Coordinates of C-alpha atoms and ligand atoms in Angstrom, one line a residue:
X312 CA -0.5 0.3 28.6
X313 CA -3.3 2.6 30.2
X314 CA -2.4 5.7 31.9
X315 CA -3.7 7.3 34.6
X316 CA -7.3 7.8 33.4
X317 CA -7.8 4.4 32.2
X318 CA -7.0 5.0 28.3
X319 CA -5.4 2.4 26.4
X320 CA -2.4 4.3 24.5
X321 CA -1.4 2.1 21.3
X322 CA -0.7 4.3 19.0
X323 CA 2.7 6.6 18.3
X324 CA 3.2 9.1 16.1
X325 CA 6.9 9.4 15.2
X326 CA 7.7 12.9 13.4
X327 CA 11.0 11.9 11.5
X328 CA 12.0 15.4 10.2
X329 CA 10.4 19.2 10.7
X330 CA 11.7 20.6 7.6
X331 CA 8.6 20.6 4.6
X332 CA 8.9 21.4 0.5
X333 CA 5.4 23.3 1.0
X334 CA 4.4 26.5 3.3
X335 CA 0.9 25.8 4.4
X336 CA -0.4 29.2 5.6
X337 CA -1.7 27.6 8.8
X338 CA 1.4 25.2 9.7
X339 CA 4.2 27.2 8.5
X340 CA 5.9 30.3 8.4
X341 CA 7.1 32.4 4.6
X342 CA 10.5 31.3 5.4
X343 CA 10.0 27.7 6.4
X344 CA 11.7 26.3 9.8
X345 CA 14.8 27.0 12.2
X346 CA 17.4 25.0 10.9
X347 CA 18.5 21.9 13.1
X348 CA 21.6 19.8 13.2
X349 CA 21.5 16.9 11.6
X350 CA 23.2 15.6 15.2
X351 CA 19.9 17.0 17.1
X352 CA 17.8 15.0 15.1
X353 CA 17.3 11.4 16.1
X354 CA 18.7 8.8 13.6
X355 CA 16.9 5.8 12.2
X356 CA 18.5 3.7 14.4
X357 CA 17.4 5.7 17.3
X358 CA 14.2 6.0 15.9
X359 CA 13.9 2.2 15.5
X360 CA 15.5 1.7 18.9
X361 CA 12.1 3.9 20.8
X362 CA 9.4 2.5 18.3
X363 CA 10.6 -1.0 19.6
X364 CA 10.7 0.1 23.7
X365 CA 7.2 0.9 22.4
X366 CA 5.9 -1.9 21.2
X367 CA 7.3 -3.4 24.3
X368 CA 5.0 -1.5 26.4
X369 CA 1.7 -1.8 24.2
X370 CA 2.0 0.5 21.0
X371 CA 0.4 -1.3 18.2
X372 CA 0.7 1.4 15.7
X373 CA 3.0 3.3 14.4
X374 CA 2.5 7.1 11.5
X375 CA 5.4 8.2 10.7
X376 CA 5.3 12.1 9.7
X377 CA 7.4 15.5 9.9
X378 CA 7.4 18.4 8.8
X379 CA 7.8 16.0 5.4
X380 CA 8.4 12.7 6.3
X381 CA 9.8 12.1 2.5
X382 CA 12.4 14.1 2.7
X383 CA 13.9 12.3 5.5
X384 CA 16.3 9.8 3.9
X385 CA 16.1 6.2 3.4
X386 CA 12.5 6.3 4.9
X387 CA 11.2 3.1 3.3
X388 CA 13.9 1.2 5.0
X389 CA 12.5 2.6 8.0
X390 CA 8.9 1.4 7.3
X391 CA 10.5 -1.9 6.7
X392 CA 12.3 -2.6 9.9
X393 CA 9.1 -1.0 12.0
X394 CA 6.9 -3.5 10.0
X395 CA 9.3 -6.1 11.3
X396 CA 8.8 -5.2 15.2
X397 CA 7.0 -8.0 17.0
X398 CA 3.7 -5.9 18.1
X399 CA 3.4 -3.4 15.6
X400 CA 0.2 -4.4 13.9
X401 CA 0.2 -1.0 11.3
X402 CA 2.8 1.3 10.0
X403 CA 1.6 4.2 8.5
X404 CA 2.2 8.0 6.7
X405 CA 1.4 11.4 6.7
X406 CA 2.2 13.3 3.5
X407 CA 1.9 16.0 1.6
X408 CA 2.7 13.8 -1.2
X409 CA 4.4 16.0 -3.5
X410 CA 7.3 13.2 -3.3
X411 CA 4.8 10.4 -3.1
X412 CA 5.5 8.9 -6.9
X413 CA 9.2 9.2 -6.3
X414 CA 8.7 6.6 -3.2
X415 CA 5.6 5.0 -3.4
X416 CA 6.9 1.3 -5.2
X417 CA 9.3 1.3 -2.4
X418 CA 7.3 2.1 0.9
X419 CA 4.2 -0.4 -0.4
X420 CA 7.2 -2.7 -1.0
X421 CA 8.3 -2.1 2.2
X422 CA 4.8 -3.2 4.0
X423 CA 3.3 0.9 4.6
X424 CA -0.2 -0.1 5.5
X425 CA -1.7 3.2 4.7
X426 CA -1.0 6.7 3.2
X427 CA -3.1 9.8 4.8
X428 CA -2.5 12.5 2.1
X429 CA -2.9 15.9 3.1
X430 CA -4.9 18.0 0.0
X431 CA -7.0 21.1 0.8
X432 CA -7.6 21.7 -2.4
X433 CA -8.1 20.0 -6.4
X434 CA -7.6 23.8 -7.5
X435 CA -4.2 24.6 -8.7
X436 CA -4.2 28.4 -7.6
X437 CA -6.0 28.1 -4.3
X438 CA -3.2 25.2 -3.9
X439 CA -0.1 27.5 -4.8
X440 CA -1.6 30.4 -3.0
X441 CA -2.2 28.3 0.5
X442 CA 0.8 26.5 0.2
X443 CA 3.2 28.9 -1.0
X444 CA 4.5 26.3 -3.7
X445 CA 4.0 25.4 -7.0
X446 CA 3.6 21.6 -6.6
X447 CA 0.2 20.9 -7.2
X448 CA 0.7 18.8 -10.9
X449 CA 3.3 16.3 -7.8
X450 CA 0.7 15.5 -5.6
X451 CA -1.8 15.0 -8.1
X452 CA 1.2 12.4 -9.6
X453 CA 1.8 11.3 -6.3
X454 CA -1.6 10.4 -5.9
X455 CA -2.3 8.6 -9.2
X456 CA 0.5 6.2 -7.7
X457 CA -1.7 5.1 -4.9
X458 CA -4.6 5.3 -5.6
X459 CA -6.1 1.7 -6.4
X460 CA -2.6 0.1 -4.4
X461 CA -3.1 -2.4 -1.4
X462 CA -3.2 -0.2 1.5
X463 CA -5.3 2.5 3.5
X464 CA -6.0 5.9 1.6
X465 CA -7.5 8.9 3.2
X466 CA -7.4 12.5 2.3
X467 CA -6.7 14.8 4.6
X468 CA -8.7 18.8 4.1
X469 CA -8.6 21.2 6.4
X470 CA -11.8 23.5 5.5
X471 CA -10.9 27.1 5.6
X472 CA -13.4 30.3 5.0
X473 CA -13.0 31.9 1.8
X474 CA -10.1 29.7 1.1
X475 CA -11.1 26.2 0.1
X476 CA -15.1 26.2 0.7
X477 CA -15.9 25.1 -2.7
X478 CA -13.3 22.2 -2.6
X479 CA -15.3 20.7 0.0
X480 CA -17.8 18.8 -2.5
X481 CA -15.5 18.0 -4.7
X482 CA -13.3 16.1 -2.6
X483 CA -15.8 14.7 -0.8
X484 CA -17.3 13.2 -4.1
X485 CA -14.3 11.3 -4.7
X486 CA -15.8 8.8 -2.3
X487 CA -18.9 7.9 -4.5
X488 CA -16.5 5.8 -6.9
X489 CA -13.2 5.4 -5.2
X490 CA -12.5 2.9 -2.1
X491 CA -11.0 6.1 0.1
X492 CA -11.9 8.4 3.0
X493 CA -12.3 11.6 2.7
X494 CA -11.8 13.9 5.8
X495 CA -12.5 16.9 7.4
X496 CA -10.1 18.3 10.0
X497 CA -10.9 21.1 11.9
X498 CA -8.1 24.1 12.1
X499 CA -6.9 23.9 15.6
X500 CA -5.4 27.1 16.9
X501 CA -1.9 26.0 17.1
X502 CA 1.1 27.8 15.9
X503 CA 1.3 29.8 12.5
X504 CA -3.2 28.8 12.2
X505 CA -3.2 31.4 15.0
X506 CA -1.2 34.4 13.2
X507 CA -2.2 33.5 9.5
X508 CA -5.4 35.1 9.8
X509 CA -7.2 31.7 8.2
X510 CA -10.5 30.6 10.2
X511 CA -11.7 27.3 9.9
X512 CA -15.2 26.2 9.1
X513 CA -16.8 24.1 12.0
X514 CA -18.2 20.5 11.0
X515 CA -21.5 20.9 11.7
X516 CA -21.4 22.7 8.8
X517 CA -19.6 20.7 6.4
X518 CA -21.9 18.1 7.3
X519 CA -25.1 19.9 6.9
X520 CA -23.8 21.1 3.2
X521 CA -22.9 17.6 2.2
X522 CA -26.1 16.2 3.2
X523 CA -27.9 19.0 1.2
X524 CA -26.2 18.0 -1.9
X525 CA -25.4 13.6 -1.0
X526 CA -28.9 12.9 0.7
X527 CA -28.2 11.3 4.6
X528 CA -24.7 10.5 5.5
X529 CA -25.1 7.4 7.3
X530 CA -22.6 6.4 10.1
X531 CA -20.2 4.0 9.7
X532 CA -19.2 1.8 12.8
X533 CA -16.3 0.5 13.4
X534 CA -14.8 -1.8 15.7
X535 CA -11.2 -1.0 16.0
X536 CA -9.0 -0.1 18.9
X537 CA -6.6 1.3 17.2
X538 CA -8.8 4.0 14.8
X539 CA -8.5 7.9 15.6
X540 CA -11.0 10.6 16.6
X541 CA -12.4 10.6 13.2
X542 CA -16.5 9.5 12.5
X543 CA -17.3 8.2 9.4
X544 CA -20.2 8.6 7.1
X545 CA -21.2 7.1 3.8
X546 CA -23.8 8.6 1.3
X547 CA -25.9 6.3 -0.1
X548 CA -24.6 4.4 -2.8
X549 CA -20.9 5.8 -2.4
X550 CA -18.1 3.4 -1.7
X551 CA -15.3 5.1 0.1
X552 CA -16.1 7.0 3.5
X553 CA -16.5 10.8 4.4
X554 CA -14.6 11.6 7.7
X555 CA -14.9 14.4 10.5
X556 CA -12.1 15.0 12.6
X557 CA -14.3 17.7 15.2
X558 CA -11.1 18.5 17.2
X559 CA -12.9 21.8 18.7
X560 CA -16.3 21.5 18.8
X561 CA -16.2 17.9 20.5
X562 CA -13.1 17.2 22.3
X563 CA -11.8 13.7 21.2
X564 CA -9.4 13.9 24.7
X565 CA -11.7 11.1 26.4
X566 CA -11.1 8.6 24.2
X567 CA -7.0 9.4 23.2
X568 CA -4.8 6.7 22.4
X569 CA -2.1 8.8 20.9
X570 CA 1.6 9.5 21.9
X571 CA 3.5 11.7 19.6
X572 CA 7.7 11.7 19.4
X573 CA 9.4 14.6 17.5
X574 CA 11.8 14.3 15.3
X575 CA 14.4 16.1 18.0
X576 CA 13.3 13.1 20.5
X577 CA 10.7 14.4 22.7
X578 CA 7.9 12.4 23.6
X579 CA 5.0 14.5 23.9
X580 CA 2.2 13.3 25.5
X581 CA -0.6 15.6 24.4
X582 CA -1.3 17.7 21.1
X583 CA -1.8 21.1 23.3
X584 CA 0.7 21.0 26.4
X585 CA 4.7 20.4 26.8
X586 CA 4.1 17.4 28.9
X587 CA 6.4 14.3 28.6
X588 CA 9.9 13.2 28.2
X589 CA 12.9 14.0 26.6
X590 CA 13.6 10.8 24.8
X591 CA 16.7 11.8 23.3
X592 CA 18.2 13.1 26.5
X593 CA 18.1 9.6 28.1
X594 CA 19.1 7.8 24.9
X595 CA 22.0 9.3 24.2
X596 CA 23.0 9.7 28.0
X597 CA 23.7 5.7 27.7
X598 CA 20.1 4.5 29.9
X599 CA 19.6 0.7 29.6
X600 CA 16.1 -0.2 27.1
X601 CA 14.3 -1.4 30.8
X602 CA 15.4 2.0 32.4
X603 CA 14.2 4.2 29.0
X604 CA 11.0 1.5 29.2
X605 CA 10.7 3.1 32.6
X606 CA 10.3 6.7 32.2
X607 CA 8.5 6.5 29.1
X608 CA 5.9 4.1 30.6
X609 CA 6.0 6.9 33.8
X610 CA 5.8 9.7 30.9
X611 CA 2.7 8.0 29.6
X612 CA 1.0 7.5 32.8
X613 CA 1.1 11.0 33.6
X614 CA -0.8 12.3 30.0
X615 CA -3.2 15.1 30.4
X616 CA -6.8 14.3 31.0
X617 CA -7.7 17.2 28.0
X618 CA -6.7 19.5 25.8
X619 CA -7.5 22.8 25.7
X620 CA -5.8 25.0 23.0
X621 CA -5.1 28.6 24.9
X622 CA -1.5 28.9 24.4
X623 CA -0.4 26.0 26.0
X624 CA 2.0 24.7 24.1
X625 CA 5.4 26.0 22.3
X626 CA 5.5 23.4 19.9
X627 CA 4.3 24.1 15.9
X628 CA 2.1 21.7 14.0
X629 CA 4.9 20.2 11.6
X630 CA 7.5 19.3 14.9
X631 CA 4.7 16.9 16.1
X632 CA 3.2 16.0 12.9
X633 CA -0.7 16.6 13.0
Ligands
LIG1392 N1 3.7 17.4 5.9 C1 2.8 16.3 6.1 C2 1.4 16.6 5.6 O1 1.1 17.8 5.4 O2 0.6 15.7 5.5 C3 2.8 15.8 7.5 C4 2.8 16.8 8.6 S1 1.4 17.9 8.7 C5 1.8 18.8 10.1 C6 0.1 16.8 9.2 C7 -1.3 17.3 9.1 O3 -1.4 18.4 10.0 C8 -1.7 17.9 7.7 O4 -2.8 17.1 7.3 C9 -2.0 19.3 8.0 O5 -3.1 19.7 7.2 C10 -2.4 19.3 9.4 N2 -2.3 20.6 10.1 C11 -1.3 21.4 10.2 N3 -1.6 22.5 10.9 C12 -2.8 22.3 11.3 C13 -3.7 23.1 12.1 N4 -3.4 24.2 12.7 N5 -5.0 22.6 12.3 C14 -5.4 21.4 11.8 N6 -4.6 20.6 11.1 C15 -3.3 21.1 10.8
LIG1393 FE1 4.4 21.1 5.4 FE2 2.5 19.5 6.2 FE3 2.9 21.8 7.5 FE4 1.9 21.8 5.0 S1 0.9 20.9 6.8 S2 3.6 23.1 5.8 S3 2.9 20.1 4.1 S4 4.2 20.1 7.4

């Protein structure tokens, strides 16, 4: 469906849980999140039962994330009945990974089209010290359990002065040999990022060092509805991709296709403002699928035109997921 300014929304990002097993310094505070009924969250069934009103009214793609969406039981049965939703074309994951080889058999048994794993860092201290967690030697497992499988691999960084500056290369130059993107998300003010005291480092500036030390990263076009506000770039002679997700500098808003669903049941319609519907509210109240069609498709129609990151918004990075 399109909502009021003409953008085709197709893609839903379902949070499943907002507890985590790390404590990024930007996303999360020392002693993690407020505790939440199991009864306030929505259950699989009622997760299923939304993803499919949405495929019904033009979602095509589906990431599932959290807080940590592996610690949210049973999730590769999830993946499975999602997959087999007439209309959803992708399923995918955000994750820190440090459960990843525990469940990674399962979910690419399952049909997961592609894992985006979140890794700031390949240095073991800077890791502990920004994540507040001693589960570097996980991931890195977690990782070895994908990498080279049949689905979609990116690596998620979020650059950070004085923090992870010199991780930036190296990660990046997993993409000369590897089939894998690498990319660049700029901190967004949200949340703990704006009392942690951590200050991002602005693309333009990851670009210009890469191309100091990779020669010309060339763009990468591609033709697919369904891709996110990243740009891709390829060095010369590298095989996997180098992303830019410029979420400040160059507002992505014009061109959003994104819906996001917490894992407490609100649909929120844009990253920065409270806007939308509460999902669970109308769910549990005993509407019919056509009425809930209904106000979600009105929920979607009235999205903001932009973001804009003042304040706006009382929700934390890991209850919407990223
Ligand atoms: N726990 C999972 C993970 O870390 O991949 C999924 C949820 S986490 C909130 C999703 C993504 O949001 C991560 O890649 C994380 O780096 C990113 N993130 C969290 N806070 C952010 C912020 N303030 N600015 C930019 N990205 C942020
Ligand atoms: Fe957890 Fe992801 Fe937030 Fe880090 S970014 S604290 S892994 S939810």
């Amino acid at each position: 469906m399109t909502d009021q300014f003409g953008r085709e929304i197709n893609y839903a990002r379902i949070s499943v849980t907002d507890r985590c097993n790390l404590r990024c310094r930007y996303c999360m505070p020392e002693c993690g999140v407020k505790k939440i009924s199991h009864a306030e969250i929505l259950s699989l069934e009622e997760i299923l039962r939304v993803a499919e009103i949405f495929s019904r009214l033009g979602i095509r793609k589906i990431r599932l994330t959290g807080g940590e969406p592996l610690l949210r039981k049973n999730l590769p049965t999830l993946v499975r009945a999602l997959k087999n939703l007439s209309g959803i074309e992708q399923v995918t994951l955000t994750t820190n990974g440090v459960l990843l080889k525990n469940f990674s058999a399962e979910l690419i048994a399952a049909g997961l089209d592609g894992i985006n794993l979140s890794l700031d860092t390949l240095d073991e201290k800077i890791f502990s010290e920004l994540t507040r967690r001693k589960l570097f030697g996980n991931v890195l497992e977690g990782l070895q359990t994908v990498l080279g499988a049949r689905l979609s691999l990116k690596i998620n960084c979020v650059p950070l002065r004085g923090v992870n500056d010199g991780e930036i290369l190296r990660l990046a130059s997993w993409t000369e040999k590897n089939f894998i993107k690498v990319r660049f998300i700029e901190l967004m003010p949200i949340g703990c990022a704006w009392s942690s005291g951590l200050r991002g480092i602005p693309t333009a500036e990851i670009f210009s060092t890469l191309e100091k030390n990779f020669g010309a990263l060339v763009p990468v076009r591609e033709k697919n509805s369904l891709q996110g506000p990243a740009k891709y770039f390829r060095p010369k002679n590298f095989v996997g991709q180098i992303g830019f997700i410029d979420a400040l500098e160059h507002k992505f808003c014009g061109e959003c296709n994104r819906i996001r669903l917490t894992a407490e049941g609100f649909l929120k319609t844009c990253l920065s403002f409270d806007a939308g519907l509460d999902v669970k509210k109308i769910l549990r109240a005993g509407d019919g699928d056509e009425e809930i069609a209904e106000k979600i498709r009105d929920a979607i129609y009235r999205k903001p035109r932009e973001h804009f990151f003042s304040g706006t918004t009382n929700f934390q990075m890991y209850q919407v997921g990223g």
